[in-house]
mmCIF file of C-alpha atoms and ligand atoms in Angstrom:
data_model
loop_
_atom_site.group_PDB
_atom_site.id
_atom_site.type_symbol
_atom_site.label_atom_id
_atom_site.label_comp_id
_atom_site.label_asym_id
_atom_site.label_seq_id
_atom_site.Cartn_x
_atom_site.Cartn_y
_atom_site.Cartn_z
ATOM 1 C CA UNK O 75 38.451 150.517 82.911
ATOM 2 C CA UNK O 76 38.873 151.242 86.494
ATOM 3 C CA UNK O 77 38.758 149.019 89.110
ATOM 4 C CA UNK O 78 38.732 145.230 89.310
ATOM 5 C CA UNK O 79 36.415 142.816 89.104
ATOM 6 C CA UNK O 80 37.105 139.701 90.576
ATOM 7 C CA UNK O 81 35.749 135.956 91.312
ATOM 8 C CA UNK O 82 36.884 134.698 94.599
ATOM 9 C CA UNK O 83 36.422 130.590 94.715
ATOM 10 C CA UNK O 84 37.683 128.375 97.170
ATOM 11 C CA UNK O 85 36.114 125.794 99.727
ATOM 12 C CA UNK O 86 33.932 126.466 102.784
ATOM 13 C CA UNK O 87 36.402 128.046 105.233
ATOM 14 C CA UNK O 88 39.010 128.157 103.103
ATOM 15 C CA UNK O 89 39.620 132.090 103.832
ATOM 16 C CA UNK O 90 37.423 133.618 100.723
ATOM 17 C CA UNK O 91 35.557 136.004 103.205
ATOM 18 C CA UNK O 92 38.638 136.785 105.500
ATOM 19 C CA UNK O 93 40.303 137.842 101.980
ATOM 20 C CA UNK O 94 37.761 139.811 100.118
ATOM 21 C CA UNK O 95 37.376 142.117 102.993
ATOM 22 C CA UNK O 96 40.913 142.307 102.696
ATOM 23 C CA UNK O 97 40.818 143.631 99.082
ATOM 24 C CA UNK O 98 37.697 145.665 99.268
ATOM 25 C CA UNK O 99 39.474 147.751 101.752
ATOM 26 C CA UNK O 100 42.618 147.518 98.997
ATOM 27 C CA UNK O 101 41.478 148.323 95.903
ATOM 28 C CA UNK O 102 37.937 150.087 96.926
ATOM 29 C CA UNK O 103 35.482 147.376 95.237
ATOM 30 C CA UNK O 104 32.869 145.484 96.884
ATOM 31 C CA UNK O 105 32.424 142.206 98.277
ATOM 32 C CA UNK O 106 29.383 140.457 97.062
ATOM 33 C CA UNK O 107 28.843 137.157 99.078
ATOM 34 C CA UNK O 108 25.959 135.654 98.270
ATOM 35 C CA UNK O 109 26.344 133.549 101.623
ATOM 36 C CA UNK O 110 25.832 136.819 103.933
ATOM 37 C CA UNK O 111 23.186 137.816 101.134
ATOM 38 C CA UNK O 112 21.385 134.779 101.488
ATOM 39 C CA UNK O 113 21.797 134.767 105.324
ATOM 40 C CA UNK O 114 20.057 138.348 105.395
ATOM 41 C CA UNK O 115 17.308 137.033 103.832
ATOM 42 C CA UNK O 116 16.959 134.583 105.977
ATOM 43 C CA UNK O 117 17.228 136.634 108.746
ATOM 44 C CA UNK O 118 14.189 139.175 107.687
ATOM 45 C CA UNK O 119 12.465 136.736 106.371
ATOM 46 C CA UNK O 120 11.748 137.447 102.743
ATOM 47 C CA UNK O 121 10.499 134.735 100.226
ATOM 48 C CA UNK O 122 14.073 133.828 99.415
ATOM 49 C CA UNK O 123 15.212 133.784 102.800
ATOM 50 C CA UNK O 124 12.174 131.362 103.424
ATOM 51 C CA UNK O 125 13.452 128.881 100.006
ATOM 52 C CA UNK O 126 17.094 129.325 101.555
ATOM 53 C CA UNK O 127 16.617 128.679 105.205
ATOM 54 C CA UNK O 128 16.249 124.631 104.890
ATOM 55 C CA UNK O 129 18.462 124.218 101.830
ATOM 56 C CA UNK O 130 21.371 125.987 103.847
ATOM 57 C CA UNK O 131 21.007 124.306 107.683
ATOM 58 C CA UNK O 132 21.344 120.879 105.694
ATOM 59 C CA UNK O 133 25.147 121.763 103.869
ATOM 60 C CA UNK O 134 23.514 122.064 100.539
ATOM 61 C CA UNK O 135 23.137 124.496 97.090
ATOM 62 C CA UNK O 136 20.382 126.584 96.719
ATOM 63 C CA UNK O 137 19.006 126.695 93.610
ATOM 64 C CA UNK O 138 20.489 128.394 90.694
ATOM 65 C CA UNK O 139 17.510 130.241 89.418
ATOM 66 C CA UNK O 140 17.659 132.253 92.951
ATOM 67 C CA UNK O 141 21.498 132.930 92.758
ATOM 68 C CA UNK O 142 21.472 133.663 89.729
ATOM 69 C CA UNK O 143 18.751 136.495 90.533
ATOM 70 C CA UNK O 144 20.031 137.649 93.667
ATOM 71 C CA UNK O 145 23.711 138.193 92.165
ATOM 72 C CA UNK O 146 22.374 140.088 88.609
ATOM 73 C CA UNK O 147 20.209 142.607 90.428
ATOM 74 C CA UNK O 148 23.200 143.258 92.863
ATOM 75 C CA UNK O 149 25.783 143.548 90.274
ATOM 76 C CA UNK O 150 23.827 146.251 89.033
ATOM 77 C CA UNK O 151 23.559 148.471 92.203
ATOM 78 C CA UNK O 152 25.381 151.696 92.113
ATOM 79 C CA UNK O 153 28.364 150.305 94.707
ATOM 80 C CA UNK O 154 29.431 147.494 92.065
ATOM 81 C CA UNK O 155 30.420 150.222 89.469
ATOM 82 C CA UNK O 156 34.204 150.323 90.419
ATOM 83 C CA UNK O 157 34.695 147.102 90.561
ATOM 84 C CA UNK O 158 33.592 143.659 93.374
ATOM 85 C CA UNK O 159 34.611 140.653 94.337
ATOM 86 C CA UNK O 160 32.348 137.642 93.805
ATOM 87 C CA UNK O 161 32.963 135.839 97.269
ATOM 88 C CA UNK O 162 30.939 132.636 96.796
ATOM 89 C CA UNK O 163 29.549 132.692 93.501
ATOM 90 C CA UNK O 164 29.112 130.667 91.125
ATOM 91 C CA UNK O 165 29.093 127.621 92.704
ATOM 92 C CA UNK O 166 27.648 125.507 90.014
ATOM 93 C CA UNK O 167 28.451 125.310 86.162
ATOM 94 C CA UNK O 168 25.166 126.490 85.758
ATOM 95 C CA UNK O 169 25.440 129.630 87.454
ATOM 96 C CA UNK O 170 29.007 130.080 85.722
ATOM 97 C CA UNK O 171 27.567 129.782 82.554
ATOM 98 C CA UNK O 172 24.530 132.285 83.225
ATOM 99 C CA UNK O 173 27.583 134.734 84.813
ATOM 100 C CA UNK O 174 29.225 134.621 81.292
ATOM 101 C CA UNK O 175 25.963 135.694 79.813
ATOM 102 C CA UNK O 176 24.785 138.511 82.427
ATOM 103 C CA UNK O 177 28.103 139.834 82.344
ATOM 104 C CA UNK O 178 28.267 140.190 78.826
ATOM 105 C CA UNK O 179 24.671 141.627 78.505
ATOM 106 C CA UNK O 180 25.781 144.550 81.290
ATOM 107 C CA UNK O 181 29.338 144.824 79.106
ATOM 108 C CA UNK O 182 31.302 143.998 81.881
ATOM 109 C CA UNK O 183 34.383 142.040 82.023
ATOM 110 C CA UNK O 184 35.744 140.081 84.474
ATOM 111 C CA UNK O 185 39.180 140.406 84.985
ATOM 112 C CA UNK O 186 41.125 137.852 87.204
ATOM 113 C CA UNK O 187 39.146 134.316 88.598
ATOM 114 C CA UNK O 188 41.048 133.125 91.991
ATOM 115 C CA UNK O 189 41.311 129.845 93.920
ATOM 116 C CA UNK O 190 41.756 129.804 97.404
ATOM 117 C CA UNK O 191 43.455 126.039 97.347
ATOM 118 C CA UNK O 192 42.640 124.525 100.876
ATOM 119 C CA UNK O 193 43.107 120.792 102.021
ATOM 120 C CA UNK O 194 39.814 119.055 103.366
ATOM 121 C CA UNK O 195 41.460 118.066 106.562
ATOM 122 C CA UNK O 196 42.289 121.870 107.529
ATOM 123 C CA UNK O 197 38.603 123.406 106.564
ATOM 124 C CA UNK O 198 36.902 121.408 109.283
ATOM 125 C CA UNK O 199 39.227 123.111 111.961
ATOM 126 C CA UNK O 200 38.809 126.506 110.294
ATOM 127 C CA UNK O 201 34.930 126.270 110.098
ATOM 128 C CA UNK O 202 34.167 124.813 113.644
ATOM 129 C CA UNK O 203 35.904 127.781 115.088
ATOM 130 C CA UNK O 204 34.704 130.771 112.817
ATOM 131 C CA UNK O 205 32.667 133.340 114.131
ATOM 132 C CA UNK O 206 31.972 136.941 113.862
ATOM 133 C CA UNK O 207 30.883 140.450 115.350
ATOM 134 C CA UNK O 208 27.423 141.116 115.735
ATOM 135 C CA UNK O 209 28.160 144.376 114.740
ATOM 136 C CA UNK O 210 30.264 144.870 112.247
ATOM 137 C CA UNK O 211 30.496 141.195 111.022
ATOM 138 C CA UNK O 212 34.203 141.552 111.337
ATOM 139 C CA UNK O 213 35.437 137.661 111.133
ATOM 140 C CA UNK O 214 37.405 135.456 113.823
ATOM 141 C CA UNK O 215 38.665 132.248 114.651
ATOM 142 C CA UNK O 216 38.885 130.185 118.448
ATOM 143 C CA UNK O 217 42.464 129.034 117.438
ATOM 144 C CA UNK O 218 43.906 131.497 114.704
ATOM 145 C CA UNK O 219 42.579 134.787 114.619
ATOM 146 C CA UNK O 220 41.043 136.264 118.672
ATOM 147 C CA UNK O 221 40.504 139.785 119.288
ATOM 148 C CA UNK O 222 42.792 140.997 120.988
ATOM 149 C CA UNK O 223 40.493 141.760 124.153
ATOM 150 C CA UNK O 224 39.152 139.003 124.878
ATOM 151 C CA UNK O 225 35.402 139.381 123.905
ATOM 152 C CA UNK O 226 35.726 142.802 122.467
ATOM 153 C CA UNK O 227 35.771 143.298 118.816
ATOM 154 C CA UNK O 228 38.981 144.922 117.349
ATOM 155 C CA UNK O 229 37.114 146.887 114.956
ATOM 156 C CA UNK O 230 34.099 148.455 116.613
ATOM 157 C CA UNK O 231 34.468 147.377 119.913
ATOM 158 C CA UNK O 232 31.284 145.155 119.690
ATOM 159 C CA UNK O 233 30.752 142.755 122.130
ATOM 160 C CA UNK O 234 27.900 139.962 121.152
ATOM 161 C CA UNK O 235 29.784 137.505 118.668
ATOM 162 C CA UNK O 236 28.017 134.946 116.416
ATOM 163 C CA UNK O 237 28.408 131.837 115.144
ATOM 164 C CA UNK O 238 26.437 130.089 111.789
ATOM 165 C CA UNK O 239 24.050 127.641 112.550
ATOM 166 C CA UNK O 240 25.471 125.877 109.763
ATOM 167 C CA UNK O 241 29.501 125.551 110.627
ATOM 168 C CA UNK O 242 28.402 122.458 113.080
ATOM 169 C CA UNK O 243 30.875 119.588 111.880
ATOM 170 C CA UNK O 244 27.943 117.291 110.826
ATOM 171 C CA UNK O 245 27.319 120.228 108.482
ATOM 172 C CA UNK O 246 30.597 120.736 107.380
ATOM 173 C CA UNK O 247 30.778 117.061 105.441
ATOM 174 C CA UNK O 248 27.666 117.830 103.437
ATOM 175 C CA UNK O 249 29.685 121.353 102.350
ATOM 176 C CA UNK O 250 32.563 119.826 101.758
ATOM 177 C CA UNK O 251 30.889 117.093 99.432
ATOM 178 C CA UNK O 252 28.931 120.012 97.790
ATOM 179 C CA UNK O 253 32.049 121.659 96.727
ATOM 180 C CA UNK O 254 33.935 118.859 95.561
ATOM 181 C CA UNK O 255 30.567 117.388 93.310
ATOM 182 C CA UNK O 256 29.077 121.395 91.931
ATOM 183 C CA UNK O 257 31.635 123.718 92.347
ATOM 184 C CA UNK O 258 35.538 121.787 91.684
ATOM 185 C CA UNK O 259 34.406 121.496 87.622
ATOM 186 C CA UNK O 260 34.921 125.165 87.791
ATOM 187 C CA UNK O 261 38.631 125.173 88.173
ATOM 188 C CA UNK O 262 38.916 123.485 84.542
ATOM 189 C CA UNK O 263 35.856 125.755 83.020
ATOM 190 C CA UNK O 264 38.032 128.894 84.274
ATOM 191 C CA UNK O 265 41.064 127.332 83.598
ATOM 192 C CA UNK O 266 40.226 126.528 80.036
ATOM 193 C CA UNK O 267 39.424 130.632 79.543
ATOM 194 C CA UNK O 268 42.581 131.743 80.684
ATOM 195 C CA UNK O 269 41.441 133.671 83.673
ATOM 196 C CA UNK O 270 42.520 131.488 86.603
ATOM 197 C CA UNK O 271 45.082 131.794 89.359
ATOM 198 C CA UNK O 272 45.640 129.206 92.123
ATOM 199 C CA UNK O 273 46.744 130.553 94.804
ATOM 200 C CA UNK O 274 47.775 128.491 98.258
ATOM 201 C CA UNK O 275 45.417 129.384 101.346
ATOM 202 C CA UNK O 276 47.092 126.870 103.643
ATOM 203 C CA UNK O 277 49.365 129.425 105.226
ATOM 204 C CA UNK O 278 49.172 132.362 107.498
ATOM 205 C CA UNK O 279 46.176 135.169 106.146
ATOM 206 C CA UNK O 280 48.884 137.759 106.011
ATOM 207 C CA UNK O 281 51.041 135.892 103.345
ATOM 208 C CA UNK O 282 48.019 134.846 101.685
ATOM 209 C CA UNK O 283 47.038 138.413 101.280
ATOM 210 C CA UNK O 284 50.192 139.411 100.241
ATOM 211 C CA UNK O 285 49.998 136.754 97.907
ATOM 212 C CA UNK O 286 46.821 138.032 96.503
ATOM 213 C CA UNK O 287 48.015 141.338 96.060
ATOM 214 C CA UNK O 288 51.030 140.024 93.765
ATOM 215 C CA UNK O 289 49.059 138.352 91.757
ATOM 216 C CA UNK O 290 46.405 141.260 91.225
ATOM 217 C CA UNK O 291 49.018 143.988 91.385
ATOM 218 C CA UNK O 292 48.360 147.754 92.038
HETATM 219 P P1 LIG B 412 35.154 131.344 103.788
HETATM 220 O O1 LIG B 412 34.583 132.715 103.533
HETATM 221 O O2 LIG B 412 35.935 130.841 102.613
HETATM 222 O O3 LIG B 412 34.108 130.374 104.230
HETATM 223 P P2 LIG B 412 36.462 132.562 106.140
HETATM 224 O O4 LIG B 412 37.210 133.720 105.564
HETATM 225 O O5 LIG B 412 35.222 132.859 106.881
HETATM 226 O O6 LIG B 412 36.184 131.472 104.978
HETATM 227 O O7 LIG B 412 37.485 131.744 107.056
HETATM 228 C C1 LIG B 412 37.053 130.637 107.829
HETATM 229 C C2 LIG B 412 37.668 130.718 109.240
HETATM 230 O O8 LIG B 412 39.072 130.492 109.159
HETATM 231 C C3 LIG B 412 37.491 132.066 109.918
HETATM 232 O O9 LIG B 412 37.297 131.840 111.301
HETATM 233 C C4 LIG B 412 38.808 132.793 109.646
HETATM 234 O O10 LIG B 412 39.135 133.698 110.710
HETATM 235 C C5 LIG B 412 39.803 131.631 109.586
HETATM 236 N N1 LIG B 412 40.852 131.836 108.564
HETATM 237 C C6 LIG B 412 40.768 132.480 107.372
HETATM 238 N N2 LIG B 412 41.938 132.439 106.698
HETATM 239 C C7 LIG B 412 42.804 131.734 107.490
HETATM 240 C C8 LIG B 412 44.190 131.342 107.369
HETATM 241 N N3 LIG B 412 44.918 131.652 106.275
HETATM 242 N N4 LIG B 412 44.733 130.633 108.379
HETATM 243 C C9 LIG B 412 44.010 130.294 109.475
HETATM 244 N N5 LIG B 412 42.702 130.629 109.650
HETATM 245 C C10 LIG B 412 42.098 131.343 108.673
HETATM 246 P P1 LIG B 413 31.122 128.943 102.933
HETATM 247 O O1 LIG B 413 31.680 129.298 104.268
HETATM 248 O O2 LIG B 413 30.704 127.517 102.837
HETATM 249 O O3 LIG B 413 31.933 129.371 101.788
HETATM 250 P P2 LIG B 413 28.862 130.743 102.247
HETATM 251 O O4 LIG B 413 28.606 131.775 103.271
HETATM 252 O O5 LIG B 413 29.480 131.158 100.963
HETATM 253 O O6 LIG B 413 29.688 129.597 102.958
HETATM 254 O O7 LIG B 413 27.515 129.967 101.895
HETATM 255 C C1 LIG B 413 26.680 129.448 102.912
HETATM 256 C C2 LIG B 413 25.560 128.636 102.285
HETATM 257 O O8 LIG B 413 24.756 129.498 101.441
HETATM 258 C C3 LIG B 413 25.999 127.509 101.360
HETATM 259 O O9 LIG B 413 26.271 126.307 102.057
HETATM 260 C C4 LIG B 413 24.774 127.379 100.445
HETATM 261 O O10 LIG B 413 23.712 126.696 101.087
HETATM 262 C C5 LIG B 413 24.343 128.828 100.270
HETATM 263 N N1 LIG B 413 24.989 129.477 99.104
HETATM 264 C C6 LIG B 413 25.839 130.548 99.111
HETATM 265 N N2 LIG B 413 26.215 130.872 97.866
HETATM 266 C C7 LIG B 413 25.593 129.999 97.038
HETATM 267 C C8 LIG B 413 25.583 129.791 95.627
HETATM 268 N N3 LIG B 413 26.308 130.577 94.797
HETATM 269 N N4 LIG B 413 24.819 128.783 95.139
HETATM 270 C C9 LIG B 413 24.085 128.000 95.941
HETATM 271 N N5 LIG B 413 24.046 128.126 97.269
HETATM 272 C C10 LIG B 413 24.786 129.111 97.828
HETATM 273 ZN ZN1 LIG B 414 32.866 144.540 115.261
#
């Protein structure tokens, strides 16, 4: 089968974004993140966005009826054929579980499940100073990644820059503690199946990339 498709897991900030852009520009697949999904819903204001909106500025899980939803009818859209990368999902056991199922009822297989391994004490650093191009969404940091004009995007040139209302550090510990409680048990469900690779995100983006592209190979 060509292409790949891929689950990208890691904590908030940990670099899951930063890298599946990476590979969809690789390997041609697409990224699905259910955050930026989620976030355009909120944004023109459909039902979900409306469900999300709360759930979201307060650091926790929306529901997994919704995800699960939102990320089946995706999958199916004519982009996902040669492969994606799921960047954010699943985040609960739940949603893992009804991934298994979906998947197998499209006859799809996944091939490869990655962890992004970050220490707590770094992602606080790395979320406070995220934020990205209006325009093209391209991702930066204050500390680790600036464009190289100072206020000009390096990819389209864009100048207005945002920043989510939810990367606030009193925000942060409520992610944090959502990841550790509903999404760690993953690592052992995907572990047990034979499909995971840990890989270390506490180093520069360019060796984890390279990193990423060892371990998913040509
Ligand atoms: P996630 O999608 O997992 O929440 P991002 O890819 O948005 O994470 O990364 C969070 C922030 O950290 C961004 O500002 C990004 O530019 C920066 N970042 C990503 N990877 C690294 C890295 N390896 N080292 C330092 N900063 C990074
Ligand atoms: P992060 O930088 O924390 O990895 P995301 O952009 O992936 O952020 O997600 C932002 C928010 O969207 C989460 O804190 C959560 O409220 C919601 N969200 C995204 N994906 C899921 C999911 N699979 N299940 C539940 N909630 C989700
Ligand atoms: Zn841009």
């Amino acid at each position: 089968m060509a292409g790949k498709r891929l689950i990208l897991m890691g904590p908030p900030g940990g670099g899951k974004g930063t890298q599946a852009k990476r590979l969809q520009d690789r390997y041609g697949i697409v990224q699905l993140s259910t955050g930026d999904m989620l976030r355009a819903a909120v944004k023109a204001g459909t039902p979900v966005g409306l469900k999300a909106k709360a759930v979201m500025d307060a650091g926790q899980l929306v529901s997994d009826d919704i995800m699960i939803n939102l990320i089946s009818e995706r999958i199916d859209q004519k982009d996902c054929a040669n492969g994606f990368i799921l960047d954010g999902f699943p985040r609960t056991l739940a949603q893992a579980e009804a991934l298994d199922k979906l998947l197998k009822d499209k006859g799809i297989k996944l091939d490869k499940v990655i962890e992004v391994a970050v220490p707590d004490e770094r992602l606080i650093e790395r979320i406070t100073g995220r934020f990205t191009c209006g325009t093209c969404g391209e991702g930066y940091h204050d500390k680790f990644k600036q464009p190289k004009r100072p206020g000009v995007c390096d990819v389209c040139g864009g100048t207005s820059f945002t920043r989510r209302a939810d990367d606030k550090a009193e925000t942060v510990v409520a992610r944090l503690k959502a990841y550790h409680d509903q999404t760690s048990p993953l690592m052992p469900y995907y572990k047990a199946k034979g499909t995971l690779e840990v890989i270390d995100g506490d180093r520069d983006m360019d060796v984890v990339s390279r990193d990423l592209e060892r371990v998913l190979g040509t």
